[in-house]
XYZ file of C-alpha atoms in Angstrom:
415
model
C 56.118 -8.020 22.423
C 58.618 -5.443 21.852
C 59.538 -4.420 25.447
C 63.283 -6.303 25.689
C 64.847 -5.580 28.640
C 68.489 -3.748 28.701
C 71.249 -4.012 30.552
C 71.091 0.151 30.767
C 66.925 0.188 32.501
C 68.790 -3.258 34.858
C 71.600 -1.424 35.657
C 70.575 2.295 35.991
C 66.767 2.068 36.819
C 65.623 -1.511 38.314
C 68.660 -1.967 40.373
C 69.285 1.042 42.064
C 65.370 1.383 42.854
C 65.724 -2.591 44.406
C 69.017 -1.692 46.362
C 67.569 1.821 47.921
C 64.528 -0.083 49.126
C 66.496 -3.178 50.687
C 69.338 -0.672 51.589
C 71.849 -2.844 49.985
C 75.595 -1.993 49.588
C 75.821 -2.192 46.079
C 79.728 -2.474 46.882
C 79.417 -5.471 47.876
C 77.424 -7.060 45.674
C 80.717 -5.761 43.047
C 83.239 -7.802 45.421
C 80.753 -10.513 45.562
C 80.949 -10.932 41.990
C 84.674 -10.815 41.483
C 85.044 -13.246 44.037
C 82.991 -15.666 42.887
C 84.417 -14.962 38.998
C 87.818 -15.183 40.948
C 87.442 -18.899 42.534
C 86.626 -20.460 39.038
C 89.138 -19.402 37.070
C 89.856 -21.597 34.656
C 86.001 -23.188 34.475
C 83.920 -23.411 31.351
C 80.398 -22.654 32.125
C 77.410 -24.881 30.718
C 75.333 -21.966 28.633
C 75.665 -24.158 26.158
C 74.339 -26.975 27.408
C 71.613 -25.394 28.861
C 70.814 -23.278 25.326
C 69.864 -26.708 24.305
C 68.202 -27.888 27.271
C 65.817 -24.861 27.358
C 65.673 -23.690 23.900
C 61.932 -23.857 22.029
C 60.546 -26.085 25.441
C 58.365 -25.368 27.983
C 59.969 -24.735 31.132
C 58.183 -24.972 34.601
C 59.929 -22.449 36.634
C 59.194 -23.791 40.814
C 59.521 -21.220 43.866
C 58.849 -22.413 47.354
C 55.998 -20.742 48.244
C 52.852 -23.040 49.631
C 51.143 -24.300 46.802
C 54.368 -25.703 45.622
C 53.092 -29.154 47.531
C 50.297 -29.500 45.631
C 51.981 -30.155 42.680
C 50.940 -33.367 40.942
C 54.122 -35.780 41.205
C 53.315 -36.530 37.305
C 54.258 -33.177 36.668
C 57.602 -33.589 38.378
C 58.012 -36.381 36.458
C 57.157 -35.515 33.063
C 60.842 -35.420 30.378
C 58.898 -33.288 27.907
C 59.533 -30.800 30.392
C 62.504 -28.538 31.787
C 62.151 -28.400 35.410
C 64.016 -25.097 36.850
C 63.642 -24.558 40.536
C 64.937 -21.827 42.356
C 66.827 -22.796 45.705
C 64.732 -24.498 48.060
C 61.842 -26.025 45.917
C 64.450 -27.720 44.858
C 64.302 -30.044 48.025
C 60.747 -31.080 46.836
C 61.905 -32.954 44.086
C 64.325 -34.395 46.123
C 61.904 -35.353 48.790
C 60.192 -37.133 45.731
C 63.563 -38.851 44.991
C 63.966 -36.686 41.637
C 65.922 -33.403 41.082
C 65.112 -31.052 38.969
C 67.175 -29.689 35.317
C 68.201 -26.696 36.721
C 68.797 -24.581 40.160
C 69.014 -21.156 40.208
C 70.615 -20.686 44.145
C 72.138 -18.068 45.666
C 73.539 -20.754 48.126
C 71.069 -19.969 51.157
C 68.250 -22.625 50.474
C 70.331 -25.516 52.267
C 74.020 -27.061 51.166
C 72.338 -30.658 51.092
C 69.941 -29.575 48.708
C 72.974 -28.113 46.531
C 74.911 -31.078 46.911
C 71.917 -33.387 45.957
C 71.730 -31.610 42.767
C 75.344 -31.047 41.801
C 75.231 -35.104 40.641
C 72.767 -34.198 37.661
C 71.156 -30.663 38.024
C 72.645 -27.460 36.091
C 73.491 -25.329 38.783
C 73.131 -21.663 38.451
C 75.073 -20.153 41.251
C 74.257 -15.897 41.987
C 76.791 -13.995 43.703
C 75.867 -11.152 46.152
C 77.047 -9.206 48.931
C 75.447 -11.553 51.792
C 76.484 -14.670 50.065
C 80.566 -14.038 50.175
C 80.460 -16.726 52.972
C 78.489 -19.386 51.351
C 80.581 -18.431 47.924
C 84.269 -19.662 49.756
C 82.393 -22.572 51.334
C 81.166 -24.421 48.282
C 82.446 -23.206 45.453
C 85.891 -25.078 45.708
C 83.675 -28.323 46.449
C 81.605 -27.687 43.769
C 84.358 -27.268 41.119
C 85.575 -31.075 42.608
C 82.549 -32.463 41.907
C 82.866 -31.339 38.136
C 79.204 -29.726 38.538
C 78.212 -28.429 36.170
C 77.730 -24.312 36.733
C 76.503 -21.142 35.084
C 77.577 -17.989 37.268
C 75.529 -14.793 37.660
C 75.313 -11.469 39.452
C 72.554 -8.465 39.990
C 75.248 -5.696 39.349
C 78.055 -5.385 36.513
C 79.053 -8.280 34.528
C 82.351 -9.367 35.513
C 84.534 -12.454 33.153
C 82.379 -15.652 33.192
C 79.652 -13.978 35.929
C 76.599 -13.108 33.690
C 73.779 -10.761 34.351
C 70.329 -12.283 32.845
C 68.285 -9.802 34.899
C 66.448 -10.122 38.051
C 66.271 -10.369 41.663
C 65.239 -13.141 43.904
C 65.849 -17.279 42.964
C 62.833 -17.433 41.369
C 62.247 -14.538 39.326
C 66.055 -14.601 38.169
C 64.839 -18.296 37.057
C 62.168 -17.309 34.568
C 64.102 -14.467 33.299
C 66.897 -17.307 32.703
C 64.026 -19.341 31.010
C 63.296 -16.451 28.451
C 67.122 -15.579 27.636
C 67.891 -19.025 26.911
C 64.988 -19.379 24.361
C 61.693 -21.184 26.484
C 59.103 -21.383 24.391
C 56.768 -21.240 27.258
C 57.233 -20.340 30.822
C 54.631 -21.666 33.321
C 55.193 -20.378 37.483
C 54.561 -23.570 40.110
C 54.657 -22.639 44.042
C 55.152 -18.811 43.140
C 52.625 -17.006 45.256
C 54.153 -13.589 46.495
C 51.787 -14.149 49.078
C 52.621 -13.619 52.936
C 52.673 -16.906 53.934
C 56.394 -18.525 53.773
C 56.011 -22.307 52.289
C 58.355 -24.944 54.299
C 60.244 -24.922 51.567
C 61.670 -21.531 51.139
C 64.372 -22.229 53.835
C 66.364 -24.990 55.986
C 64.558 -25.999 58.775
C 65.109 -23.888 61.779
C 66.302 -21.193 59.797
C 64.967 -17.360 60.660
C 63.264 -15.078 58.726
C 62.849 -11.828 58.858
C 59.264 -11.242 57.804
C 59.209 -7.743 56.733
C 62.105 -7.640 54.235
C 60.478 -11.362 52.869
C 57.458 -9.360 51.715
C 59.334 -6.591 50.511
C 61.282 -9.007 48.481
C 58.115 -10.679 47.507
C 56.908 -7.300 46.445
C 59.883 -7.021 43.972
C 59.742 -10.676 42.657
C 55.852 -10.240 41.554
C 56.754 -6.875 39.875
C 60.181 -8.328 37.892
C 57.640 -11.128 37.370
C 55.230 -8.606 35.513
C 58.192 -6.751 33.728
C 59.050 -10.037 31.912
C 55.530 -10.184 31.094
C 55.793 -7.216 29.597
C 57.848 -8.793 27.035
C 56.638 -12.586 26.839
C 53.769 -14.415 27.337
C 53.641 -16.147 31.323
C 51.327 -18.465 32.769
C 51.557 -18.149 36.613
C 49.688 -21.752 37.555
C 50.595 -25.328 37.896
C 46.957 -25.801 35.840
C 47.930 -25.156 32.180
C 46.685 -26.203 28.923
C 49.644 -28.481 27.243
C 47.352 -29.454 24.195
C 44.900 -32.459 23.932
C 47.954 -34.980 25.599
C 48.154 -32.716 28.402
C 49.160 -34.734 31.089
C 47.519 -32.461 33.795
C 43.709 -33.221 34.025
C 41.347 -30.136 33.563
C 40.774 -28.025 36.714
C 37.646 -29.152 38.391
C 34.147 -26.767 37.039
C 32.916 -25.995 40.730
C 29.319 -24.783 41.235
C 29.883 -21.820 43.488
C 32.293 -20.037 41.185
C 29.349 -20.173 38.409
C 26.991 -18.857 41.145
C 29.398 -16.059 41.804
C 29.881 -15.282 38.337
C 25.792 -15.211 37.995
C 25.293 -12.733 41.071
C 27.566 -10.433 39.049
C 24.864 -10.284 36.096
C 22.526 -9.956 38.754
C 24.226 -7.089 40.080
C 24.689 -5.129 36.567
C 20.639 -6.187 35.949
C 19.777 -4.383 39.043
C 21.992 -1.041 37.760
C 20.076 -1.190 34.669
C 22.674 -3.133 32.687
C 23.069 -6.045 30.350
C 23.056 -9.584 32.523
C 26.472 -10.864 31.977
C 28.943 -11.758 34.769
C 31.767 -12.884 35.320
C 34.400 -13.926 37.913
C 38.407 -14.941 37.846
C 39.875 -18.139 39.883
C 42.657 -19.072 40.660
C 43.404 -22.035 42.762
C 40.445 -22.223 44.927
C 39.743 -18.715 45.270
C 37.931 -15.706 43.114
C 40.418 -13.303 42.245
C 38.185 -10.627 40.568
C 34.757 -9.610 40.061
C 33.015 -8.009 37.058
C 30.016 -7.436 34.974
C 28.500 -5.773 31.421
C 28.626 -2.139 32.110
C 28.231 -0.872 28.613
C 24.837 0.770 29.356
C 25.717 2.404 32.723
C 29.193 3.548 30.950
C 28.324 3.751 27.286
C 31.876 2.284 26.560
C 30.881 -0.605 23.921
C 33.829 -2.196 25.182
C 32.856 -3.133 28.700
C 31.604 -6.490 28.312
C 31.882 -8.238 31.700
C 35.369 -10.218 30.718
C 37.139 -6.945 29.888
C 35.596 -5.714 33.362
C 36.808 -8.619 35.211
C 40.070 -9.107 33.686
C 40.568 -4.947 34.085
C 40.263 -5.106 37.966
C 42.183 -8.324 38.447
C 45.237 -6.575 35.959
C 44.845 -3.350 38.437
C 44.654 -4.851 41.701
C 46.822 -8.210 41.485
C 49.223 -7.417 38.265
C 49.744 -9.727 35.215
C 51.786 -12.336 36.689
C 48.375 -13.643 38.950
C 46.633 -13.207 35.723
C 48.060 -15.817 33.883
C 46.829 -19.371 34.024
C 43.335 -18.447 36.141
C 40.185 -19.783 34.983
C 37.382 -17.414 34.019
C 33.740 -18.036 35.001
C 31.472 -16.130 32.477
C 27.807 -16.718 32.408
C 27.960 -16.119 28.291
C 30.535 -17.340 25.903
C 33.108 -14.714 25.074
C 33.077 -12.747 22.486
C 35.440 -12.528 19.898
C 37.550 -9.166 21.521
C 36.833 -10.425 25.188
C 38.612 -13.829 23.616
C 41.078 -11.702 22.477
C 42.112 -10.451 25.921
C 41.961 -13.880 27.333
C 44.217 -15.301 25.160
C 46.286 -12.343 25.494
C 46.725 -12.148 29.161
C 47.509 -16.752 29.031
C 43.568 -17.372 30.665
C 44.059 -21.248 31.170
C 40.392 -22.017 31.033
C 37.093 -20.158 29.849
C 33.727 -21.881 31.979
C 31.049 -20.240 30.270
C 27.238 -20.616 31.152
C 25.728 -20.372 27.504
C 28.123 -21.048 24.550
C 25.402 -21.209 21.450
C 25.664 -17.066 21.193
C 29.622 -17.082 20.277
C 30.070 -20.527 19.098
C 33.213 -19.159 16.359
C 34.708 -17.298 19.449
C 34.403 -20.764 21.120
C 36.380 -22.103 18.433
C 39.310 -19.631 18.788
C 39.900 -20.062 22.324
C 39.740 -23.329 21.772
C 42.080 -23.170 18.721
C 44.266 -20.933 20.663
C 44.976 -24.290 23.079
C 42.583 -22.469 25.994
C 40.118 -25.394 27.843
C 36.676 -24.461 27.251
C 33.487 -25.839 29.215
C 30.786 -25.818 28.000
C 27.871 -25.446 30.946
C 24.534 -24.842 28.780
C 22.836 -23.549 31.785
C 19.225 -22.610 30.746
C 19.147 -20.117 34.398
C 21.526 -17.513 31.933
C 20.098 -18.203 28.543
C 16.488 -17.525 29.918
C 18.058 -14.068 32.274
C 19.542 -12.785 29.226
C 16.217 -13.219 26.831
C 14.113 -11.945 29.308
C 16.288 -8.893 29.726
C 16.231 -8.267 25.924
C 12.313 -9.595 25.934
C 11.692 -6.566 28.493
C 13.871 -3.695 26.935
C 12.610 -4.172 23.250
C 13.370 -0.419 22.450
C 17.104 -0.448 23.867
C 17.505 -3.609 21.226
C 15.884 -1.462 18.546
C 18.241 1.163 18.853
C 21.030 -0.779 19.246
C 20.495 -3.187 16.495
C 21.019 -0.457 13.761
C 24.552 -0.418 14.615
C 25.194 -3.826 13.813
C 22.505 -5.282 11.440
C 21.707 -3.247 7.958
C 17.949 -2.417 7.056
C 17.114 -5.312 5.360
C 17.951 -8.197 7.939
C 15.518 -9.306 9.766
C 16.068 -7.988 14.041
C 13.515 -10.478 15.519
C 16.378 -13.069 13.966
C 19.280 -11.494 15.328
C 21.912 -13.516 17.491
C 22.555 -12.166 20.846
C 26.275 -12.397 19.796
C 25.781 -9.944 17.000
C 24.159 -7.338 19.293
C 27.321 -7.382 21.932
C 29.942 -7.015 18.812
């Protein structure tokens, strides 16, 4: 994607827009980052080490929202991996006697938790204006320690303190993840949701609730401007090839059912039977169904429906690494899109009408399941049984004169 981020759209755009809305002293952020430049005079960072600890690997960047505690300890686990966790998810792995590769901290998410990983973690330390304190406190024991540290900031570059672009732990983490080379980035325990996971701060510690969610707010949408630019999965459930070492998410019942009221719904406007639904986690995250006939757009199938309201209402970032429900195998340009937007897994009702666009997603490293349920099959011919002159008209535009239309594929008529 050619949409590279610049220090000028940072630095004269993003920033001042993020400081207006937080009312930040962007003064102080500037003294916050000599400072911290200032007390490690004299250090040599570790970009280099952690060019080659990131570079062409897939890194699993962890926030501390809730469904950080569901991930599988494997996962934790797993060396094949670079585990980057921004401040307090850190103390996850630690509860699980591991730490992960790297933190990205600005110092707030507990100085045990820093300490813990300053023995083997890569420790990316953020200077800002409300951090001065924690800055004087344990940088100087940091240095003794011989940790090893890589030193940003959110305003002007200053000496060793670097500027890789974004604004809270975790979103600064995945934009760290695509300037030191990731091959893939995959989001655990980042939900930008309203509920605050035990691990996002010490124990005891207050938070104010309103500027969390407007921080939130910012995180999803520097999120979705890296996405912009790179390809993110936003789910611990990812595709890592045929050795994954995360099973497939579980095919539940009720998300089919959902996904076949949809073709109900578009059968009762008059439209093609098709449905479909998005998951993620446990939940249906978007709705849609074929509206080419009520639109005459050839192009809404009831994936590019689905996927077009889940893009406008919940941004790319949720996007990636849901499972779609459809009650017909995509076709090749609704494949297209789910590959596009990183789809983990396609559950699909009837897979005999697009059996090549089966093979691309599947090609493409996307799970497919394969339901064969007769209920869709049967809907669909009957629709097409019933609405013989529709076909008729429609199957000039994709078969020539001499083919036979009783023989047609379904497939070929949605192309």
């Amino acid at each position: 994607m050619d949409n590279k981020m610049s220090m000028s759209e940072w630095l004269d755009r993003l920033y001042p827009a993020i400081t207006r809305k937080l009312s930040i002293d962007t003064s102080l952020d500037l003294e916050a980052t000599e400072l911290l430049d200032k007390l490690t005079s004299g250090l040599k960072t570790s970009e280099q080490e952690l060019r080659a600890l990131i570079e062409g690997k897939t890194c699993l960047v962890y926030g501390a929202g809730p469904s950080l505690s569901d991930t599988p300890l494997k996962v934790l686990g797993d060396r094949s991996l670079v585990h980057v966790a921004a401040d307090g998810a850190a103390r996850f792995f630690i509860e699980n006697g591991m730490t992960p590769d790297v933190l990205v901290t600005d110092l707030d998410g507990g100085n045990d938790v820093i300490q813990a990983c300053a023995r083997n973690s890569i420790i990316v330390v953020h200077a800002h204006g409300d951090n001065m304190v924690q800055i004087r406190e344990l940088i100087p024991s940091l240095l003794e320690s011989k940790a090893k540290l890589i030193l940003t900031t959110q305003t002007i570059p200053i000496g060793k303190v670097r500027n890789f672009f974004g604004f809270t732990d975790g979103d600064r983490a995945a934009w760290l993840c695509h300037e030191f080379g990731a091959s893939e980035i995959i989001l655990v325990g980042m939900d930008f949701g309203p509920e605050i996971g035990k691990y996002s701060k010490p124990y005891g510690t207050k938070v104010d609730l309103k500027r969390k969610e407007l921080k939130l707010d910012i995180a999803r949408q520097m999120i979705d401007r890296l996405a912009s630019e790179r390809s993110i999965s936003a789910s611990p459930w990812f595709s890592a090839g045929n050795d994954s070492f995360l099973d497939n998410q579980e095919v539940k019942k009720e998300f089919m059912e959902a996904a076949i009221l949809q073709a109900r719904k578009g059968m009762a406007e008059g439209g093609i039977p098709i449905g479909a639904v998005l998951v993620k986690g446990d939940r249906i995250i978007s709705r849609g169904y074929n509206k080419r006939i009520q639109t005459g757009n050839r192009m809404m199938h009831a994936e590019m429906d689905c996927l077009g309201n889940a893009l406008k209402n919940r941004g790319r970032s949720e996007v990636g690494g849901s499972t779609i429900y459809t009650t017909l195998m995509p076709c090749h340009m609704c494949a297209g899109a789910i590959i596009h937007y990183g789809i983990a897994k396609v559950v699909a009702a009837d897979s005999k009408t697009f059996p090549n666009a089966k093979e691309l997603l599947e090609r493409e490293g996307i799970s497919v399941a394969d339901l064969d349920l007769e209920e869709c099959r049967l809907m669909l011919e009957d629709y097409i049984e019933n609405h013989e002159e529709y076909w008729s008209r429609i199957s000039d535009d994709v078969v020539s004169s001499t083919q036979n239309k009783n023989q047609l594929r379904l497939g070929e008529l949605y192309e």
